[in-house]
Coordinates of C-alpha atoms in Angstrom, one line a residue:
Chain I
M54 CA 19.4 -32.7 -11.3
T55 CA 20.6 -33.8 -7.9
Q56 CA 18.7 -32.9 -4.7
L57 CA 20.6 -34.0 -1.7
A58 CA 18.5 -34.6 1.4
L59 CA 18.0 -36.4 4.6
V60 CA 15.3 -39.0 5.4
I61 CA 14.7 -39.2 9.1
D62 CA 13.1 -42.4 10.5
L63 CA 10.9 -41.5 13.4
N64 CA 10.4 -45.2 13.9
V65 CA 13.9 -45.7 15.2
C66 CA 15.0 -42.3 16.5
V67 CA 15.5 -42.6 20.2
G68 CA 16.2 -38.9 20.9
C69 CA 19.8 -39.3 22.0
H70 CA 20.9 -35.9 20.5
A71 CA 24.0 -37.4 19.0
C72 CA 23.1 -35.8 15.7
V73 CA 22.8 -32.4 17.5
T74 CA 26.2 -32.6 19.2
S75 CA 28.0 -34.0 16.2
C76 CA 26.5 -31.3 14.0
K77 CA 27.6 -28.6 16.3
E78 CA 31.0 -30.1 16.8
W79 CA 31.6 -30.4 13.0
N80 CA 30.1 -27.2 11.9
T81 CA 31.4 -24.9 14.6
S82 CA 35.0 -25.6 13.6
G83 CA 34.3 -25.9 9.9
W84 CA 33.2 -23.8 6.9
A85 CA 29.9 -22.8 8.5
G86 CA 31.4 -21.9 11.9
P87 CA 31.6 -20.7 14.4
M88 CA 28.3 -21.5 15.9
T89 CA 28.5 -19.1 18.8
D90 CA 26.9 -19.5 22.2
Q91 CA 25.9 -16.9 24.7
R92 CA 26.3 -17.5 28.4
P93 CA 27.0 -21.3 27.8
Y94 CA 27.8 -22.0 31.4
D95 CA 25.6 -19.4 33.0
A96 CA 21.9 -18.8 33.6
D97 CA 19.8 -18.7 30.5
P98 CA 22.3 -20.2 28.1
T99 CA 21.6 -19.9 24.4
G100 CA 23.3 -20.4 21.1
V101 CA 23.2 -21.4 17.5
F102 CA 22.3 -24.9 16.5
F103 CA 21.5 -26.2 13.0
N104 CA 19.7 -29.3 14.3
R105 CA 17.5 -29.8 17.3
V106 CA 15.8 -32.9 18.6
Q107 CA 12.3 -32.2 19.9
T108 CA 10.0 -34.6 21.7
Y109 CA 6.3 -35.0 21.3
E110 CA 3.8 -37.2 23.0
A111 CA 0.7 -38.5 21.4
G112 CA -2.3 -39.8 23.4
V113 CA -3.2 -39.8 27.0
F114 CA -1.4 -41.8 29.7
P115 CA -1.2 -44.8 29.7
N116 CA -1.9 -45.0 26.0
T117 CA 0.9 -42.8 24.9
E118 CA 3.5 -42.9 22.2
T119 CA 6.7 -40.8 22.4
Y120 CA 8.1 -39.3 19.2
H121 CA 11.6 -37.9 19.0
F122 CA 11.6 -35.4 16.2
P123 CA 14.9 -34.1 14.8
K124 CA 14.4 -30.8 13.1
S125 CA 16.7 -29.0 10.8
C126 CA 16.6 -27.2 7.4
L127 CA 14.5 -29.2 5.0
H128 CA 16.3 -27.9 1.9
C129 CA 13.1 -27.2 0.1
E130 CA 12.8 -27.7 -3.6
D131 CA 11.0 -24.3 -3.7
P132 CA 12.6 -22.6 -0.7
P133 CA 10.6 -19.5 0.3
C134 CA 13.6 -18.1 2.2
V135 CA 15.7 -17.6 -0.9
P136 CA 13.8 -15.2 -3.1
V137 CA 13.1 -12.8 -0.2
C138 CA 16.7 -12.3 0.6
P139 CA 17.6 -8.7 -0.4
T140 CA 21.3 -9.3 -0.9
G141 CA 21.4 -12.7 -2.6
A142 CA 23.2 -14.1 0.5
S143 CA 20.6 -16.9 0.7
Y144 CA 20.9 -19.2 -2.2
K145 CA 20.1 -22.8 -3.4
R146 CA 23.0 -24.6 -4.9
E147 CA 22.4 -25.4 -8.5
D148 CA 24.4 -28.7 -8.5
N149 CA 23.0 -30.4 -5.5
G150 CA 20.0 -28.4 -4.2
V151 CA 21.5 -27.5 -0.8
V152 CA 20.2 -24.2 0.6
L153 CA 23.0 -22.1 2.0
V154 CA 23.8 -18.6 3.3
D155 CA 26.8 -16.6 2.2
Y156 CA 27.9 -15.1 5.5
D157 CA 30.0 -12.5 3.8
K158 CA 26.9 -11.1 2.0
C159 CA 24.3 -11.5 4.7
I160 CA 23.3 -8.2 6.3
G161 CA 21.4 -9.8 9.2
C162 CA 18.0 -8.4 8.4
K163 CA 16.4 -11.8 9.4
Y164 CA 13.8 -11.5 6.7
C165 CA 14.6 -15.1 5.5
S166 CA 13.7 -16.4 8.9
W167 CA 10.3 -14.7 8.7
A168 CA 9.8 -16.3 5.3
C169 CA 10.5 -19.9 6.5
P170 CA 7.5 -21.7 8.0
Y171 CA 9.6 -24.3 9.6
G172 CA 11.7 -22.0 11.8
V173 CA 15.0 -23.7 11.0
R174 CA 17.1 -20.6 10.4
E175 CA 18.9 -19.3 13.5
F176 CA 20.4 -15.8 13.8
D177 CA 24.0 -15.7 15.2
E178 CA 23.9 -13.0 17.9
Q179 CA 27.6 -12.7 17.8
Q180 CA 28.5 -12.7 14.1
K181 CA 25.2 -11.0 13.3
V182 CA 24.4 -13.1 10.3
M183 CA 21.8 -15.8 9.6
K184 CA 22.9 -19.4 9.9
K185 CA 21.3 -22.7 9.0
C186 CA 22.0 -26.3 8.3
T187 CA 24.5 -26.7 5.4
L188 CA 24.0 -30.5 5.1
C189 CA 27.7 -30.4 6.0
I190 CA 28.5 -29.0 2.5
D191 CA 32.2 -29.0 3.3
R192 CA 32.1 -32.7 4.1
I193 CA 29.8 -34.0 1.4
T194 CA 31.7 -32.2 -1.4
D195 CA 35.1 -33.0 -0.1
M196 CA 36.6 -35.5 -2.6
S197 CA 39.6 -36.1 -0.4
L198 CA 37.4 -38.0 2.1
P199 CA 36.5 -41.7 1.4
E200 CA 33.0 -42.0 0.0
S201 CA 31.7 -43.6 3.2
E202 CA 32.6 -40.5 5.1
R203 CA 31.2 -38.1 2.5
K204 CA 28.0 -37.7 4.5
P205 CA 26.7 -35.1 7.0
A206 CA 28.0 -35.4 10.5
C207 CA 24.6 -36.1 11.9
V208 CA 24.2 -39.1 9.6
L209 CA 27.5 -40.6 10.6
A210 CA 26.8 -40.0 14.3
C211 CA 23.3 -41.5 14.5
P212 CA 23.6 -44.8 16.5
T213 CA 20.3 -46.1 15.3
R214 CA 20.7 -45.3 11.7
A215 CA 17.6 -43.1 11.9
R216 CA 19.1 -40.7 9.4
I217 CA 19.6 -41.6 5.8
Y218 CA 21.3 -39.3 3.3
G219 CA 21.2 -39.2 -0.4
D220 CA 19.7 -37.9 -3.6
I221 CA 16.0 -37.9 -3.6
H222 CA 15.8 -37.2 -7.4
D223 CA 17.5 -40.5 -8.1
P224 CA 14.7 -43.0 -8.0
D225 CA 17.0 -45.9 -7.0
S226 CA 18.8 -44.1 -4.2
E227 CA 18.4 -45.4 -0.6
V228 CA 16.5 -42.3 0.4
S229 CA 14.1 -42.5 -2.6
V230 CA 13.4 -46.2 -1.9
A231 CA 12.8 -45.4 1.8
I232 CA 10.4 -42.6 1.0
R233 CA 8.6 -44.7 -1.5
E234 CA 8.3 -47.9 0.4
Q235 CA 8.1 -46.8 4.0
G236 CA 5.6 -44.0 3.8
G237 CA 8.0 -41.0 3.7
Y238 CA 6.2 -37.7 4.2
A239 CA 7.1 -34.0 4.1
L240 CA 6.4 -31.4 6.9
Q241 CA 3.6 -28.9 6.4
P242 CA 3.0 -30.0 2.8
E243 CA 0.1 -27.5 2.6
W244 CA 2.5 -24.6 1.7
G245 CA 3.8 -26.2 -1.5
T246 CA 7.4 -25.6 -0.4
E247 CA 8.3 -29.2 -1.3
P248 CA 10.7 -30.0 1.4
S249 CA 13.5 -32.3 0.3
N250 CA 14.0 -33.8 3.7
H251 CA 11.4 -36.4 4.5
Y252 CA 10.4 -38.2 7.6
L253 CA 9.5 -41.9 7.9
P254 CA 6.5 -42.5 10.2
R255 CA 6.2 -44.7 13.3
R256 CA 5.5 -48.2 11.9
K257 CA 3.9 -51.2 13.6
T258 CA 3.4 -54.6 12.1
R259 CA 0.0 -56.1 13.2
I260 CA -1.9 -58.9 11.6
Q261 CA -5.6 -58.7 11.4
I262 CA -6.8 -62.0 12.9
H263 CA -10.1 -63.0 14.4
E264 CA -10.8 -65.3 17.3
D265 CA -12.5 -68.0 15.2
E266 CA -9.5 -68.2 12.9
L267 CA -7.4 -69.5 15.8
V268 CA -9.7 -72.4 16.6
R269 CA -10.8 -74.9 13.9
V270 CA -14.5 -75.0 14.0
D271 CA -14.9 -77.2 10.9
N272 CA -13.3 -80.4 12.3
P273 CA -15.7 -83.4 12.0
L274 CA -13.1 -86.1 12.9
K275 CA -12.0 -84.2 16.0
K276 CA -8.5 -84.8 14.9
E277 CA -7.1 -82.2 17.2
A278 CA -9.4 -82.7 20.1
L279 CA -7.3 -82.9 23.2
P280 CA -7.8 -86.0 25.4
T281 CA -9.4 -85.2 28.7
L282 CA -6.7 -85.2 31.3
P283 CA -6.7 -88.3 33.5
A284 CA -7.7 -87.9 37.1
A285 CA -4.9 -87.0 39.5
G286 CA -2.6 -89.8 40.7
E287 CA -2.3 -91.5 37.4
T288 CA 0.7 -91.1 35.2
L289 CA 0.6 -90.7 31.5
D290 CA 2.0 -94.2 31.0
D291 CA -1.2 -95.7 32.3
V292 CA -3.4 -94.1 29.7
A293 CA -4.2 -96.0 26.6
W294 CA -4.6 -93.7 23.7
Chain Q
M120 CA 6.3 -11.8 16.1
H121 CA 8.5 -9.9 18.3
P122 CA 7.9 -6.1 17.7
A123 CA 11.3 -4.5 16.8
F124 CA 11.3 -0.8 17.4
S125 CA 13.7 -0.2 14.5
V126 CA 11.1 -1.4 12.1
I127 CA 8.3 0.3 13.9
F128 CA 10.1 3.6 13.6
L129 CA 11.1 3.0 10.0
T130 CA 7.6 2.3 8.8
T131 CA 5.9 5.1 10.7
L132 CA 8.5 7.8 10.0
I133 CA 8.8 7.1 6.3
G134 CA 4.9 6.9 6.2
V135 CA 4.6 10.4 7.6
G136 CA 7.4 11.7 5.3
Q137 CA 5.8 10.2 2.2
G138 CA 2.3 11.5 3.2
L139 CA 3.7 15.0 3.8
F140 CA 5.3 15.1 0.4
L141 CA 2.0 13.9 -1.2
A142 CA 0.3 16.7 0.7
L143 CA 2.7 19.3 -0.6
Y144 CA 2.3 18.2 -4.2
T145 CA -1.5 17.9 -3.8
G146 CA -1.4 21.5 -2.5
Q147 CA 0.6 22.6 -5.5
L148 CA -1.8 20.9 -8.0
Y149 CA -4.8 22.5 -6.3
A150 CA -3.1 25.9 -6.5
L151 CA -2.3 25.2 -10.2
A152 CA -6.0 24.7 -10.8
N153 CA -6.7 27.9 -8.8
L154 CA -8.6 25.9 -6.2
L155 CA -6.3 27.1 -3.5
P156 CA -4.1 30.2 -3.1
A157 CA -0.6 29.7 -4.4
Q158 CA 2.0 29.3 -1.6
S159 CA 5.4 30.8 -1.4
S160 CA 8.3 28.7 -2.6
D161 CA 9.5 28.5 1.1
F162 CA 6.4 26.6 2.0
Y163 CA 7.3 23.8 -0.4
A164 CA 11.0 24.0 0.2
V165 CA 10.7 23.8 4.0
G166 CA 8.0 21.2 3.7
S167 CA 10.1 19.0 1.5
M168 CA 13.0 19.4 4.0
V169 CA 10.8 18.2 6.8
S170 CA 9.6 15.3 4.7
L171 CA 13.2 14.4 3.8
I172 CA 14.3 14.6 7.5
L173 CA 11.5 12.1 8.4
L174 CA 12.5 9.7 5.6
F175 CA 16.1 10.0 6.6
A176 CA 15.2 9.3 10.3
G177 CA 13.4 6.2 9.1
L178 CA 16.4 5.1 7.1
I179 CA 18.6 5.5 10.2
A180 CA 16.1 3.6 12.3
S181 CA 16.2 0.7 9.7
F182 CA 19.9 0.4 10.1
F183 CA 19.4 -0.6 13.7
H184 CA 17.5 -3.6 12.5
L185 CA 20.5 -4.9 10.5
G186 CA 23.3 -7.1 11.9
H187 CA 25.7 -5.7 9.3
P188 CA 24.6 -2.2 8.3
E189 CA 27.9 -1.6 6.5
R190 CA 26.8 -4.2 3.9
A191 CA 23.4 -2.6 3.4
W192 CA 24.3 -1.5 -0.2
R193 CA 24.1 -5.2 -1.1
A194 CA 20.4 -5.1 -0.4
A195 CA 19.8 -3.3 -3.7
T196 CA 20.8 -6.3 -5.8
Q197 CA 17.8 -8.7 -5.5
W198 CA 15.0 -6.3 -6.7
R199 CA 13.8 -9.0 -9.1
T200 CA 12.5 -11.2 -6.3
S201 CA 12.6 -9.4 -3.0
W202 CA 10.2 -6.7 -1.8
L203 CA 12.8 -5.7 0.8
S204 CA 15.3 -5.1 -1.9
R205 CA 12.8 -3.1 -3.9
E206 CA 12.1 -1.0 -0.8
V207 CA 15.9 -0.4 -0.5
L208 CA 15.8 1.1 -4.0
A209 CA 12.5 3.0 -3.7
L210 CA 13.4 4.8 -0.5
P211 CA 16.5 6.6 -1.9
A212 CA 14.7 7.2 -5.2
A213 CA 11.8 8.9 -3.3
M214 CA 14.3 10.8 -1.1
G215 CA 16.3 12.0 -4.1
L216 CA 13.1 13.2 -5.9
I217 CA 11.8 14.9 -2.8
F218 CA 15.2 16.6 -2.4
L219 CA 15.1 17.8 -6.0
Y220 CA 11.5 19.0 -5.6
G221 CA 12.5 21.0 -2.5
T222 CA 15.6 22.4 -4.3
V223 CA 13.6 23.5 -7.3
H224 CA 11.2 25.4 -5.1
F225 CA 14.0 26.8 -2.9
F226 CA 15.8 28.3 -5.9
D227 CA 12.5 29.3 -7.5
L228 CA 13.2 27.3 -10.6
T229 CA 9.5 27.3 -11.3
K230 CA 9.3 29.2 -14.6
P231 CA 7.0 27.3 -16.9
L232 CA 9.0 25.2 -19.4
F233 CA 6.1 24.8 -21.7
V234 CA 2.3 25.3 -21.6
I235 CA -0.1 22.5 -22.4
S236 CA -3.3 23.6 -24.2
G237 CA -2.6 27.2 -23.3
T238 CA -3.8 26.6 -19.7
L239 CA -1.4 24.2 -17.9
P240 CA 2.0 25.7 -17.3
V241 CA 4.5 22.9 -16.8
D242 CA 7.6 23.6 -14.7
F243 CA 10.4 21.5 -13.2
S244 CA 8.6 21.2 -9.9
L245 CA 5.5 19.8 -11.5
I246 CA 7.5 17.1 -13.4
I247 CA 9.7 16.2 -10.4
G248 CA 6.8 16.2 -8.1
G249 CA 4.9 13.9 -10.4
L250 CA 7.8 11.5 -10.5
G251 CA 8.2 11.9 -6.7
T252 CA 4.5 10.9 -6.2
L253 CA 5.1 7.8 -8.3
A254 CA 8.2 6.9 -6.2
V255 CA 6.3 7.6 -3.0
F256 CA 3.4 5.3 -3.9
G257 CA 6.0 2.7 -5.1
L258 CA 7.7 3.0 -1.7
F259 CA 4.3 2.5 0.1
L260 CA 3.7 -0.6 -1.9
C261 CA 7.2 -2.0 -1.3
T262 CA 7.1 -1.4 2.4
A263 CA 3.7 -3.0 2.8
M264 CA 4.5 -5.9 0.5
I265 CA 7.5 -6.9 2.6
Y266 CA 4.8 -8.0 5.1
A267 CA 1.9 -8.7 2.8
S268 CA 4.0 -11.1 0.6
L269 CA 4.8 -13.5 3.4
R270 CA 2.2 -16.2 2.7
F271 CA 3.0 -18.1 5.9
I272 CA 2.0 -15.2 8.1
K273 CA -1.7 -15.0 7.5
A274 CA -2.3 -11.9 9.6
W275 CA -0.2 -10.0 7.1
Y276 CA -0.9 -11.9 3.9
S277 CA -3.7 -9.6 2.7
P278 CA -4.2 -6.5 0.5
L279 CA -5.5 -4.9 3.8
T280 CA -1.8 -4.6 4.9
V281 CA -1.1 -2.5 1.8
A282 CA -4.2 -0.4 2.4
N283 CA -3.3 0.0 6.0
F284 CA 0.3 1.3 5.3
L285 CA -1.0 3.5 2.5
F286 CA -3.9 5.2 4.3
L287 CA -2.2 5.6 7.6
G288 CA 0.9 7.1 5.9
I289 CA -1.2 9.5 3.9
A290 CA -3.3 10.4 7.0
S291 CA -0.4 11.2 9.2
G292 CA 1.4 13.1 6.4
F293 CA -1.6 15.3 5.7
M294 CA -2.1 15.7 9.5
L295 CA 1.5 17.0 9.6
A296 CA 0.9 19.2 6.6
S297 CA -2.1 20.7 8.4
A298 CA 0.0 21.3 11.5
F299 CA 2.8 22.8 9.3
S300 CA 0.3 25.1 7.6
A301 CA -1.1 26.1 10.9
Y302 CA 2.5 26.8 12.2
Q303 CA 3.2 28.9 9.1
G304 CA -0.1 30.6 9.5
N305 CA -1.4 30.0 5.9
S306 CA -4.8 29.1 4.8
L307 CA -4.2 25.5 3.9
V308 CA -4.9 24.2 7.4
S309 CA -8.5 23.2 6.7
F310 CA -7.7 21.8 3.3
Y311 CA -5.0 19.5 4.7
G312 CA -7.1 18.8 7.8
T313 CA -10.0 17.6 5.7
W314 CA -7.9 15.3 3.6
A315 CA -6.2 14.0 6.7
V316 CA -9.6 13.2 8.3
I317 CA -10.7 11.4 5.0
A318 CA -7.5 9.4 4.9
T319 CA -7.8 8.6 8.6
L320 CA -11.3 7.3 8.1
F321 CA -10.2 5.1 5.2
G322 CA -7.4 3.9 7.4
L323 CA -9.9 3.1 10.1
L324 CA -11.9 1.0 7.7
A325 CA -8.8 -0.9 6.6
R326 CA -7.6 -1.4 10.2
V327 CA -10.9 -2.5 11.6
A328 CA -11.3 -4.9 8.7
T329 CA -7.8 -6.2 9.5
L330 CA -8.6 -6.7 13.2
Y331 CA -11.9 -8.4 12.3
R332 CA -10.1 -10.7 9.8
N333 CA -7.2 -11.5 12.2
G334 CA -9.6 -12.2 15.1
R335 CA -11.3 -15.0 13.1
F336 CA -9.1 -17.0 10.9
R337 CA -7.5 -20.4 11.6
C338 CA -3.9 -21.1 10.5
K339 CA -3.6 -23.4 7.5
V340 CA -1.3 -25.8 9.3
D341 CA -1.5 -27.4 12.7
L342 CA 0.9 -29.4 14.9
K343 CA -0.2 -32.6 13.2
S344 CA 0.9 -31.4 9.9
A345 CA 4.0 -29.7 11.3
V346 CA 5.3 -33.0 12.9
G347 CA 3.4 -35.4 10.7
V348 CA 1.9 -37.4 13.5
H349 CA -1.8 -37.5 13.0
H350 CA -3.1 -38.0 16.5
S351 CA -5.8 -35.9 17.9
Q352 CA -3.9 -35.5 21.2
L353 CA -0.4 -34.5 20.2
E354 CA 1.6 -32.5 22.7
Q355 CA 5.1 -31.1 22.8
K356 CA 7.2 -32.3 25.6
A357 CA 10.6 -30.8 24.7
Q358 CA 11.9 -28.2 22.3
G359 CA 15.5 -29.6 22.2
F360 CA 16.9 -27.0 24.6
M361 CA 16.2 -25.6 28.0
G362 CA 17.3 -22.0 27.5
G363 CA 15.9 -19.8 24.8
S364 CA 16.8 -19.8 21.1
F365 CA 16.4 -17.4 18.2
N366 CA 13.2 -19.2 17.5
T367 CA 11.7 -18.4 20.8
R368 CA 12.9 -14.8 20.8
E369 CA 12.2 -13.6 17.3
F370 CA 8.7 -15.1 16.7
F371 CA 7.1 -14.6 20.1
H372 CA 6.1 -11.3 21.6
G373 CA 5.7 -12.6 25.1
K374 CA 3.1 -9.9 25.9
S375 CA 0.0 -10.6 27.9
E376 CA -3.4 -10.6 26.2
G377 CA -4.4 -7.8 28.6
L378 CA -1.5 -5.5 27.4
L379 CA -2.3 -6.2 23.8
R380 CA -6.0 -5.3 24.3
L381 CA -4.9 -2.1 26.0
V382 CA -2.6 -1.3 23.1
R383 CA -5.4 -2.1 20.6
Y384 CA -7.9 0.3 22.3
L385 CA -5.2 2.9 22.8
F386 CA -4.1 3.0 19.1
L387 CA -7.7 2.9 17.9
L388 CA -8.3 6.0 20.1
M389 CA -5.1 7.8 19.3
V390 CA -4.8 7.1 15.6
F391 CA -8.4 7.5 14.6
V392 CA -10.7 9.0 17.2
V393 CA -8.7 11.8 18.9
P394 CA -7.0 13.3 15.9
V395 CA -10.3 13.6 14.0
I396 CA -12.0 15.3 17.0
L397 CA -9.0 17.6 17.4
I398 CA -9.1 18.6 13.7
L399 CA -12.8 19.3 13.9
L400 CA -12.2 21.3 17.0
A401 CA -9.4 23.2 15.2
Y402 CA -11.9 24.2 12.5
A403 CA -14.4 25.4 15.1
L404 CA -11.8 27.3 17.2
E405 CA -9.5 28.3 14.3
S406 CA -6.7 27.0 16.5
E407 CA -3.1 26.9 15.4
T408 CA -1.9 24.4 17.9
L409 CA -4.6 21.8 17.8
P410 CA -3.5 20.4 14.3
L411 CA 0.0 20.0 15.7
L412 CA -1.4 18.2 18.8
A413 CA -3.6 16.1 16.5
F414 CA -0.5 15.0 14.5
G415 CA 1.5 14.3 17.6
I416 CA -1.1 12.1 19.1
Q417 CA -1.7 10.3 15.8
Y418 CA 2.0 9.6 15.4
L419 CA 2.3 8.2 18.9
G420 CA -0.8 6.1 18.1
L421 CA 0.8 4.9 14.9
I422 CA 3.8 3.6 17.0
L423 CA 1.3 1.6 19.1
E424 CA -0.5 0.5 15.9
R425 CA 2.7 -0.9 14.3
Y426 CA 3.5 -2.5 17.6
H427 CA 0.2 -4.3 17.5
F428 CA 0.7 -5.1 13.9
F429 CA 3.8 -7.2 14.8
T430 CA 2.2 -8.9 17.8
E431 CA -0.8 -9.8 15.7
A432 CA 1.3 -11.9 13.4
Q433 CA 1.4 -15.6 14.3
H434 CA 4.3 -17.4 12.6
P435 CA 3.7 -21.1 11.8
Q436 CA 7.2 -22.0 13.2
N437 CA 5.7 -21.3 16.7
L438 CA 3.9 -24.7 16.4
Y439 CA 7.3 -26.2 17.1
Y440 CA 7.9 -24.1 20.2
Q441 CA 4.8 -24.6 22.4
S442 CA 6.2 -26.0 25.6
M443 CA 9.6 -26.1 27.2
A444 CA 9.5 -28.8 29.9

C-alpha cells in the first residue's frame, strides 16, 4: 500500500510563503479549483487556501527561536473526517492514501471540518462546498509529466527544500528515511489519527565538551608550554629557544 | 464553535415534535390501560399534525445549514459510518410514521385487529405508534450522536449530550402536549404537565452535570503537541493571513464571557425554573393559558440552551488560531 505524504523540515523553513502562493496558483486553475476569494482587494479580505504558513515563537526575548510552520491537510492514515461525511463526498484514495473531496457530491454541511482536529479543511463560501489540500492529485498522477515534476506544487516551489514528498510506507523512500533518521514527528499524536505528513524538528549540532578537556593537565614534560614572551623591544630573532 | 441558528432551530424544533408524539402515544397507552379517559380521534390526529409541522419546520431549518440543499438526498447514503446520515434517514422515517399515526386516528381506523390475552385490543394506531416511538427514540439518538461522537470536541463527547437532547426534547414535547390539552379543554393537562416537569428535572440533572463537566476539564492536546515544539513558552505570532478565514469564523463564537454567562443563567431559568413553576401554578389555578406560557418560555429557553451548547464547545483546531499579529 502506498501512502503519499509530505515531510516538512522546520529546521530549514524560512516562512517565505512560496508554497502557499504556488499551491493557490496551481490548484485554483486546476482540478481542485477555483479557490475563491471574497473581497480580495478590499477591507477584510478572505478566501480559500489549502496551505498556510504560520509563525510561532518559543522563549522570551532575547532567548527566542522562531518557527515557521506550514500547515495543510495531513492525509491521516485513519482520517476522522471521512467516516462522518453523510454523502461519501469525503474519501481516502485506496491506491495512494490521499484524502479528497468530491465537489459534486459535497452538500456543504461542514461536518467533516468539525471532525478534523487540525482545522485544515476550508469551506468555499462561493461554491458552497468543502475544500482541502489534494496533494496536487492532478499533478502527481499525471503520467504525461516528467517524473521530476510529478510532485505537489508546494514541493517544487520551496526554495529551501523544506518540503519532501514521497511514500511513507516505502521504508527506503526519501521521506521514510528523513522521518526515521531526523526525528520526524506527527501533529497531535494523542488522537490516534496517524497523520501521514510528518514534521522534522529544529536541529542543532552541539558537542558536549568540558573546560578541562581543552587544556592538557597531564603534561609532565611541558611539551606544549608556551615560552614567556620576551620583554618589549626585542625581536623574536634575539631569542634562543 | 460558532452557533448556527439553522442547527439550533433544527434540534429544538424536532425535539419538541418528537416529544409531542411521545406524549400522544403515552396518552393512548394510558387510556388503553384505563388509567386515563380515552380521547377523541381528533385529539390524536391534530396532535400528530402539530408534531409533523414541527418536524417539518426543523427539516426546513436544516436546509439553511447546507451549502447545496438540492443534493441533500445524497446524505442518506453513508448510514454505515455517519450519524448525520443516520439522522437524515431517521427523520423522514419518524415523520412518515407520525403521519400514518395521525391518519389512522383521523379516519378512525382504530378497530382492534386482534386481542392479546382477551384484554389488550391491538389496532393499527397501537402498532404504528409503537414503531413511531422507536423511530423517535432513534432520531433522538442520531441527532445527539452527531455531536456526542466527535471525540475531538470534548464538551460534546459524552453520554450527557444524548441525555440532554433526549430529556429536553421530551420535556418540551410534553409541555406542548399539556398546553395542547389545556387548549382543547380536556383532562390530560395535569398528566402531561406532571411528565413534562419530571422530564424537565431529569434534563436539569443532565444539563447541570454537563455544565459542571465542561467547566472543569482540560483539552487533551495543547499548542506544544499541535505544533510539535516542546517549549514551555510557545506563542503564536502569525496565522498565515491577516483577514479572517473559515477556521476563524466557524470555530470561534466571538462572544464575550459576560454574554455567555447571561445566556447560561437565562436558559437555566427559562428551560428549568420558570416552566416548572408555571405548571405548578397551572395546577393550583386550573389555568388554561399557563401551560401554553410554560411551553413558550421553555422553547425560547431551549434556543438559548442550544446556543450555549455550541459556544461551550472548544475545537482543538483553535490552538492554531490564537493570535493574528
